[in-house]
Amino acid sequence: MSYFSGLVKSTLSRVVSGQDQSFPYVLKEKDYDYEGASIWSLHEGVKKADNSPVSIFAFDCVSKRHLLPLARNHFKRVKTLRHPDLIRYLDGIETEEYIYIVTDPIFPLSQQLKATNDSQLLFWGFYKIANAVKFLNTDCNLVHGNIRVNSIFTNKAGEWKLGGFELLSSIQEESPFIVNYGELMPDFAKYATPEIKKHSPRVIKDYGPGVTDSWQYGCMIYEAFNGDINYPEQIYQRGSIPMNLFNQYKSLLAPEPRGRLSLASFIDGGLMSNGYFQNELIQINLFLENFAVKEASEKEAFFKGLQSALDKLPQDFCKYKILPELSKALEFGSGGPRALGLMMKIGEYFDDKEFEAQLLPTVVKMFSVTDRTIRLSLLENLGSFIKHLDKRIVNDKIFPHFASGFTDSVPVLREQTLRAVLMLIPKLSDRVINNDLMRYLAKLQIDEQPGIRTNTIICLGKIASSLNDSNKKNALGSAFVKSLRDPFPHARMASLMALSATVDYYEPAEKATKIIPCISSCLLDSEKIVRDQAFKAIGIFIKKLEAVANSMPDTTVITASAPKQAQGGNSQEEGWAGWAVSSITKKITDTIDSNPNTESSSNSQAASPSTPAPHSEPVPCANTSNMATPQEGGFGGFSSTYSSYNTKQGLANPLTPEPYKEKNAPVSATMALASMKLQGPPKPKNTSTFFKQDPWDMDTSGWDEDFGGDWDNDNNNWGSSAMPPNKFKPLTPTNVTQSSQPKEANQKREERRTRLNEQRDKKKPSSLGARRM
């Protein structure tokens, strides 16, 4: 016998610790506040399979053996009864030591009564318990016999659930359980009806099942408003019971059993106009429970009212009662976008873990539906739930469906998808942003709707900081400059603002040679708002370039000392000047020959090393006092008026090297012109190797595609359309003084000049050799 007792205890220990595989739940912490309020102990628990929470009722068969019939009757009844307002049985086990009953997670009603005084929630609880007792009395012909606060529990939503089936009996039986064991129930006499106190529980058979339960229901109402009942006469005092309920309350406690109000009549009275069950929360619940049979117009009116009522309802009630009902309606196609919008609003009450469990499956599923109204509602409410979404889920499950909105045929959906990018961007991976998303934005930049084109530029400017370095340097400038030619004024203005906001992402060379020339085309725009913004933008870029220019050296030309430059034919500078302007020598001498009115120099002069041999006449010198402005005389500001050269005046040009400022020093025009560095490197035959590919081109973003339309499609050389290459006019040098040179040096220079002329004739350049800007 001792061996068998030890075996039972060992089995019990395994059940409690979760080691017994036949009981798939783990018993956890006990609710000590509930201890002593019932014959049961209430524990938290979890299911082993998925860790889902449950509640576990435990009965000690050893220490409470005299109450074992009550526990077994409860176990028997709870397994067979199913109703939305009764506690829901999940599993159970009975051993020699304990009885365990597993239900949905519930909490004692006493905790809610202490925590809140919400009258709407309280009356909704009264309705739920009255409905449950009505089901037992009318539909099942059963008497509960144990209605009290300690027999009622609440779920997460705050809804009341009836339990305490220890005395639940059928009065059709010859000897009902309540008649035989009713007096075993703790505090049975406290809640007993006057007829039971006067006679015995056997009188219950004479009056029907509802008489006893109505009385106990009235006692429960008193306890809910006023606390424990300390003496029998106390229940006839109103205390905190509302006046609109007090008259019906007194009818529930009528001394005469046959005059006692039934719970079915109590419910009907409360649902009448101005009745105690006429509050917003009860009406919302009653509508949701019958949602499937409502007309479309009724549903529309209901959703409209619910939108404004949500803020006034308890959060837990919204999360765990209204949300599941809305989810059902949406799943079966009767909710529509309004139901989805309400669900997303309720989702703001969840933390990340709750959102993942309650709403995430619905969100992912709804993104994949083809109903445009549902997808539009998701996009409009994205800001309310994006914080709860995991990056992996967004990139793998949501974005592929989300991106279909970029190419949708309905403009409203395309625009709303574009707006939603700003909220989704923190959750997207670098790969998705810099490849997939950029391709979609490139297509939207040429959308037929001007508003979408404008918003695309605004979006691109706002997400610029999230792009990688390659896209910052390449795609941004190309996209913004392209939109400067958009026929819609606001798109042009948005591009100017975006360029200003992203000015730090571009290299100084791109700012100076590509972006500023394109911005300048908007300075005389037909729209004032565009002109004003263009001046602001170009001011920002010029200010940035000024800072860069101030940090650059004054010159990159390495000059020789002054004494060497003042010397004659042995100067290395003169040799440098010879090749520097060799490409313009022929044009200079041709101009001299065509001008017969030039004055001759008083000094005899040898042929310049840079001048062809046949032209040995003196060359007129430009009068620097007659230099024109760049607008008057072309590039460089040189005038076409000639006069004799004054050595004291010199070439008053900031590009003139310092050695030529030496007083009374003879100056070579060849060297002076060379100092201006007009000639660039020779242009190769293959121009594609000279003009580098536009550094803003992208292979994967889509910005370099042929977008068509009226805009400039030459994305590989978009800067050329804004700033055509400058054509420089030939400059005519003036009278040149030349130092005497030894014959040997002159001969070498003559040979070098001849070689250069031969090379020039072969290449036949069409300009002065100036580098294309």
mmCIF file of C-alpha atoms in Angstrom, residues 272-273 665 700:
data_model
loop_
_atom_site.group_PDB
_atom_site.id
_atom_site.type_symbol
_atom_site.label_atom_id
_atom_site.label_comp_id
_atom_site.label_asym_id
_atom_site.label_seq_id
_atom_site.Cartn_x
_atom_site.Cartn_y
_atom_site.Cartn_z
ATOM 1 C CA MET A 272 -35.729 48.811 -23.616
ATOM 2 C CA SER A 273 -35.441 52.488 -24.521
ATOM 3 C CA ALA A 665 61.580 94.837 -69.402
ATOM 4 C CA THR A 700 21.008 49.217 -61.989
#
